[in-house]
mmCIF file of C-alpha atoms in Angstrom:
data_model
loop_
_atom_site.group_PDB
_atom_site.id
_atom_site.type_symbol
_atom_site.label_atom_id
_atom_site.label_comp_id
_atom_site.label_asym_id
_atom_site.label_seq_id
_atom_site.Cartn_x
_atom_site.Cartn_y
_atom_site.Cartn_z
ATOM 1 C CA MET A 1120 0.126 -0.341 -0.165
ATOM 2 C CA TYR A 1121 2.852 1.996 0.834
ATOM 3 C CA GLU A 1122 4.500 2.169 -2.765
ATOM 4 C CA GLN A 1123 1.411 1.537 -4.611
ATOM 5 C CA HIS A 1124 -0.234 4.970 -2.263
ATOM 6 C CA GLY A 1125 2.502 6.665 -1.435
ATOM 7 C CA LEU A 1126 0.139 6.228 1.905
ATOM 8 C CA PRO A 1127 2.748 6.566 5.733
ATOM 9 C CA SER A 1128 0.923 2.529 6.186
ATOM 10 C CA HIS A 1129 2.893 0.297 8.522
ATOM 11 C CA VAL A 1130 1.989 -3.284 9.668
ATOM 12 C CA PHE A 1131 2.157 -5.435 12.852
ATOM 13 C CA ARG A 1132 2.194 -8.305 12.660
ATOM 14 C CA LEU A 1133 0.973 -9.545 15.931
ATOM 15 C CA GLY A 1134 1.261 -12.340 17.691
ATOM 16 C CA GLY A 1135 -1.467 -14.551 19.899
ATOM 17 C CA ILE A 1136 -3.286 -11.071 22.258
ATOM 18 C CA TYR A 1137 -3.224 -12.419 26.249
ATOM 19 C CA GLY A 1138 -3.684 -9.702 29.275
ATOM 20 C CA PRO A 1139 -5.261 -9.895 32.423
ATOM 21 C CA GLY A 1140 -8.578 -11.094 31.381
ATOM 22 C CA ARG A 1141 -7.880 -12.692 28.415
ATOM 23 C CA SER A 1142 -5.053 -15.780 29.497
ATOM 24 C CA VAL A 1143 -4.212 -19.196 29.753
ATOM 25 C CA LEU A 1144 -5.324 -18.208 33.607
ATOM 26 C CA ASP A 1145 -9.179 -17.919 32.372
ATOM 27 C CA THR A 1146 -8.987 -20.778 29.944
ATOM 28 C CA LEU A 1147 -8.106 -23.291 32.936
ATOM 29 C CA GLN A 1148 -10.867 -21.810 34.711
ATOM 30 C CA ARG A 1149 -13.494 -22.457 31.914
ATOM 31 C CA GLU A 1150 -15.049 -25.401 31.195
ATOM 32 C CA MET A 1151 -13.882 -26.974 27.550
ATOM 33 C CA SER A 1152 -17.869 -26.017 26.541
ATOM 34 C CA GLU A 1153 -17.237 -22.286 27.066
ATOM 35 C CA LEU A 1154 -14.479 -22.249 25.039
ATOM 36 C CA SER A 1155 -15.087 -20.243 21.726
ATOM 37 C CA MET A 1156 -14.423 -22.514 18.220
ATOM 38 C CA SER A 1157 -10.496 -20.345 17.608
ATOM 39 C CA GLN A 1158 -10.005 -20.979 21.169
ATOM 40 C CA GLN A 1159 -9.975 -24.501 21.024
ATOM 41 C CA ARG A 1160 -8.597 -24.400 17.640
ATOM 42 C CA ARG A 1161 -5.779 -23.060 19.050
ATOM 43 C CA GLY A 1162 -5.818 -25.009 22.031
ATOM 44 C CA ARG A 1163 -4.330 -28.004 19.529
ATOM 45 C CA GLN A 1164 -1.583 -25.995 18.509
ATOM 46 C CA ARG A 1165 1.626 -26.661 19.132
ATOM 47 C CA TYR A 1166 3.812 -23.423 19.087
ATOM 48 C CA THR A 1167 2.590 -20.536 19.820
ATOM 49 C CA ALA A 1168 3.891 -16.849 18.980
ATOM 50 C CA ARG A 1169 2.093 -15.024 22.069
ATOM 51 C CA CYS A 1170 2.526 -11.081 23.173
ATOM 52 C CA HIS A 1171 1.255 -9.238 26.215
ATOM 53 C CA VAL A 1172 -1.425 -6.376 25.675
ATOM 54 C CA HIS A 1173 1.393 -3.540 26.894
ATOM 55 C CA ASP A 1174 4.411 -4.956 25.427
ATOM 56 C CA ILE A 1175 1.905 -4.726 22.001
ATOM 57 C CA CYS A 1176 1.502 -0.718 22.505
ATOM 58 C CA ALA A 1177 4.875 -0.263 24.176
ATOM 59 C CA VAL A 1178 5.406 -1.612 20.102
ATOM 60 C CA LEU A 1179 3.083 1.169 19.003
ATOM 61 C CA THR A 1180 3.532 4.008 21.074
ATOM 62 C CA ALA A 1181 7.731 3.541 19.762
ATOM 63 C CA SER A 1182 6.457 2.849 16.118
ATOM 64 C CA ILE A 1183 4.567 6.842 15.824
ATOM 65 C CA LEU A 1184 7.478 8.010 18.026
ATOM 66 C CA LYS A 1185 10.233 6.550 14.800
ATOM 67 C CA PRO A 1186 7.761 5.374 11.774
ATOM 68 C CA ARG A 1187 8.902 4.037 8.386
ATOM 69 C CA PRO A 1188 6.584 3.682 6.641
ATOM 70 C CA GLY A 1189 6.528 0.845 4.411
ATOM 71 C CA GLY A 1190 7.840 -1.264 7.538
ATOM 72 C CA VAL A 1191 6.370 -4.305 8.470
ATOM 73 C CA TYR A 1192 7.074 -6.067 12.413
ATOM 74 C CA ASN A 1193 6.250 -9.013 14.044
ATOM 75 C CA VAL A 1194 5.206 -8.502 17.167
ATOM 76 C CA VAL A 1195 5.686 -11.477 19.547
ATOM 77 C CA ASP A 1196 7.827 -12.193 22.910
ATOM 78 C CA ASP A 1197 11.011 -13.685 23.061
ATOM 79 C CA ASP A 1198 9.852 -17.546 22.910
ATOM 80 C CA SER A 1199 7.029 -19.129 20.781
ATOM 81 C CA ALA A 1200 6.902 -21.790 23.748
ATOM 82 C CA PRO A 1201 4.775 -25.406 23.255
ATOM 83 C CA ARG A 1202 0.701 -24.506 23.609
ATOM 84 C CA THR A 1203 0.917 -27.629 26.585
ATOM 85 C CA GLU A 1204 4.098 -25.711 28.133
ATOM 86 C CA VAL A 1205 2.681 -23.271 28.840
ATOM 87 C CA MET A 1206 -1.140 -24.740 30.269
ATOM 88 C CA SER A 1207 1.365 -26.886 32.311
ATOM 89 C CA TYR A 1208 3.193 -23.433 34.142
ATOM 90 C CA ALA A 1209 -0.643 -21.856 34.651
ATOM 91 C CA ARG A 1210 -2.150 -24.800 35.887
ATOM 92 C CA SER A 1211 1.305 -24.939 38.253
ATOM 93 C CA LEU A 1212 0.374 -21.758 39.399
ATOM 94 C CA LEU A 1213 -3.112 -22.066 40.109
ATOM 95 C CA ALA A 1214 -2.434 -24.360 42.200
ATOM 96 C CA GLY A 1215 -0.265 -22.928 44.401
ATOM 97 C CA GLN A 1216 3.038 -23.923 43.164
ATOM 98 C CA GLY A 1217 5.133 -20.547 43.781
ATOM 99 C CA GLN A 1218 6.791 -19.266 39.646
ATOM 100 C CA GLY A 1219 4.964 -22.264 37.905
ATOM 101 C CA GLN A 1220 7.209 -25.833 36.492
ATOM 102 C CA GLY A 1221 7.220 -24.832 32.586
ATOM 103 C CA SER A 1222 10.309 -25.933 30.939
ATOM 104 C CA ARG A 1223 11.089 -27.592 27.470
ATOM 105 C CA SER A 1224 12.104 -30.072 28.858
ATOM 106 C CA SER A 1225 8.851 -31.224 30.803
ATOM 107 C CA VAL A 1226 7.326 -32.013 26.634
ATOM 108 C CA ALA A 1227 7.947 -35.124 26.425
ATOM 109 C CA GLY A 1228 9.482 -36.449 23.504
ATOM 110 C CA GLU A 1229 9.234 -32.519 21.071
ATOM 111 C CA GLU A 1230 11.631 -31.929 19.615
ATOM 112 C CA GLU A 1231 12.520 -28.535 19.226
ATOM 113 C CA PRO A 1232 12.504 -26.790 15.434
ATOM 114 C CA PRO A 1233 14.314 -23.381 14.711
ATOM 115 C CA VAL A 1234 12.777 -20.256 14.970
ATOM 116 C CA LEU A 1235 12.333 -19.076 11.622
ATOM 117 C CA SER A 1236 12.401 -15.760 10.343
ATOM 118 C CA ALA A 1237 9.345 -14.791 9.204
ATOM 119 C CA ARG A 1238 10.557 -12.590 6.320
ATOM 120 C CA GLU A 1239 9.878 -8.901 9.004
ATOM 121 C CA GLY A 1240 10.085 -6.476 6.970
ATOM 122 C CA GLN A 1241 9.083 -8.242 3.621
ATOM 123 C CA SER A 1242 5.812 -10.253 2.455
ATOM 124 C CA SER A 1243 2.856 -11.464 4.828
ATOM 125 C CA GLU A 1244 4.553 -15.406 3.427
ATOM 126 C CA ARG A 1245 3.696 -18.247 5.964
ATOM 127 C CA ILE A 1246 6.983 -19.781 6.991
ATOM 128 C CA GLY A 1247 6.037 -23.039 8.244
ATOM 129 C CA ILE A 1248 7.270 -25.615 11.324
ATOM 130 C CA ASN A 1249 9.665 -26.737 8.513
ATOM 131 C CA GLY A 1250 11.140 -23.787 7.118
ATOM 132 C CA THR A 1251 9.026 -24.333 4.138
ATOM 133 C CA VAL A 1252 7.357 -21.036 2.884
ATOM 134 C CA ASP A 1253 3.527 -21.187 2.444
ATOM 135 C CA THR A 1254 1.271 -18.530 1.030
ATOM 136 C CA HIS A 1255 -1.740 -20.308 0.842
ATOM 137 C CA SER A 1256 -3.728 -20.997 3.312
ATOM 138 C CA GLN A 1257 -2.876 -24.916 4.635
ATOM 139 C CA SER A 1258 -6.965 -25.315 4.514
ATOM 140 C CA ALA A 1259 -7.010 -24.464 0.865
ATOM 141 C CA GLY A 1260 -8.754 -27.156 -0.364
ATOM 142 C CA ARG A 1261 -10.391 -29.420 2.281
ATOM 143 C CA GLY A 1262 -13.894 -29.800 1.365
ATOM 144 C CA ARG A 1263 -16.357 -30.096 4.536
ATOM 145 C CA GLY A 1264 -16.820 -32.661 7.427
ATOM 146 C CA SER A 1265 -13.247 -33.740 6.196
ATOM 147 C CA GLY A 1266 -12.182 -33.124 9.910
ATOM 148 C CA PRO A 1267 -10.250 -30.779 11.384
ATOM 149 C CA GLU A 1268 -9.101 -27.545 9.577
ATOM 150 C CA PRO A 1269 -5.225 -27.968 9.825
ATOM 151 C CA LEU A 1270 -3.345 -25.810 11.641
ATOM 152 C CA GLU A 1271 -0.911 -23.276 10.847
ATOM 153 C CA GLU A 1272 2.369 -23.750 12.333
ATOM 154 C CA LYS A 1273 4.709 -20.967 13.746
ATOM 155 C CA ARG A 1274 8.126 -19.313 14.404
ATOM 156 C CA VAL A 1275 8.904 -16.050 14.486
ATOM 157 C CA ARG A 1276 11.338 -13.761 15.383
ATOM 158 C CA ASN A 1277 10.870 -9.829 16.881
ATOM 159 C CA ARG A 1278 14.370 -8.606 15.135
ATOM 160 C CA LEU A 1279 13.106 -4.896 14.521
ATOM 161 C CA VAL A 1280 10.691 -4.801 17.533
ATOM 162 C CA LYS A 1281 13.802 -4.526 19.013
ATOM 163 C CA SER A 1282 17.236 -2.947 16.866
ATOM 164 C CA GLU A 1283 14.512 -0.775 14.887
ATOM 165 C CA LEU A 1284 11.725 0.437 17.558
ATOM 166 C CA GLY A 1285 14.310 0.116 20.303
ATOM 167 C CA VAL A 1286 11.969 -1.486 22.573
ATOM 168 C CA LYS A 1287 12.310 -4.072 25.024
ATOM 169 C CA LEU A 1288 9.717 -5.618 26.099
ATOM 170 C CA ARG A 1289 8.895 -5.914 30.089
ATOM 171 C CA TYR A 1290 7.641 -10.021 29.283
ATOM 172 C CA PRO A 1291 9.883 -10.628 27.360
ATOM 173 C CA THR A 1292 8.768 -14.210 27.572
ATOM 174 C CA TYR A 1293 4.750 -16.070 28.377
ATOM 175 C CA ARG A 1294 6.766 -16.945 32.020
ATOM 176 C CA GLU A 1295 6.613 -12.917 33.419
ATOM 177 C CA GLY A 1296 3.266 -12.204 31.520
ATOM 178 C CA VAL A 1297 1.881 -15.094 32.609
ATOM 179 C CA ALA A 1298 2.825 -14.631 35.976
ATOM 180 C CA ALA A 1299 2.071 -10.971 36.277
ATOM 181 C CA ILE A 1300 -1.553 -11.383 35.156
ATOM 182 C CA HIS A 1301 -2.075 -14.179 38.419
ATOM 183 C CA ARG A 1302 -0.718 -12.818 41.285
ATOM 184 C CA ARG A 1303 -2.870 -9.089 39.876
ATOM 185 C CA ASP A 1304 0.099 -7.191 38.698
ATOM 186 C CA TYR A 1305 -1.673 -5.055 35.800
ATOM 187 C CA TRP A 1306 0.605 -2.115 36.017
ATOM 188 C CA PRO A 1307 -0.196 0.081 34.456
ATOM 189 C CA LEU A 1308 -4.057 -0.243 33.822
ATOM 190 C CA SER A 1309 -5.938 -0.869 37.724
ATOM 191 C CA GLN A 1310 -8.698 -3.240 38.776
ATOM 192 C CA GLU A 1311 -11.262 -0.250 37.548
ATOM 193 C CA ASP A 1312 -9.884 0.393 34.775
ATOM 194 C CA LEU A 1313 -10.141 -3.862 33.732
ATOM 195 C CA ARG A 1314 -14.144 -3.101 35.266
ATOM 196 C CA MET A 1315 -14.698 -0.536 32.542
ATOM 197 C CA LEU A 1316 -12.982 -2.297 29.781
ATOM 198 C CA SER A 1317 -15.078 -5.874 30.664
#
């Protein structure tokens, strides 16, 4: 759009947005039947890129202060962790086990693929965990009734957010973000702010 029309557009490719009232802790406290189809689908993914809402706002603020029309930024944290690991960590927090037990080694038998560049600053091509570039939806050509929709597994880097915009993530991994929500640390929001937003 920027090159074609000369508009000072920027692209922010967001991972899964989480924060107070919208996190794995809330998911675990609800019955599966209460989860939306989108939430159930995300529950089947092996890896999920995510970012705390506070850090998303920090990236947008930094871009406003230092615009680069045509820029494309991956707004994710530093750890596209397996969902099973994130769920395990959240369960241990809810069970009162200190800071949780999330670790890569807790996911038995799963080999961790390398983090792949998501062509940051270029196109919006999808790159699978096996390293192949997929410019089409993986569900293309599937008919109705042929089982669950295939999952897109994406692991991306946030290099430009740090090197170009100078953002230091307050919640660099799910551990810091989920632990803060668990201890009711909603900075810079207050409980009253959250009530108004809900």
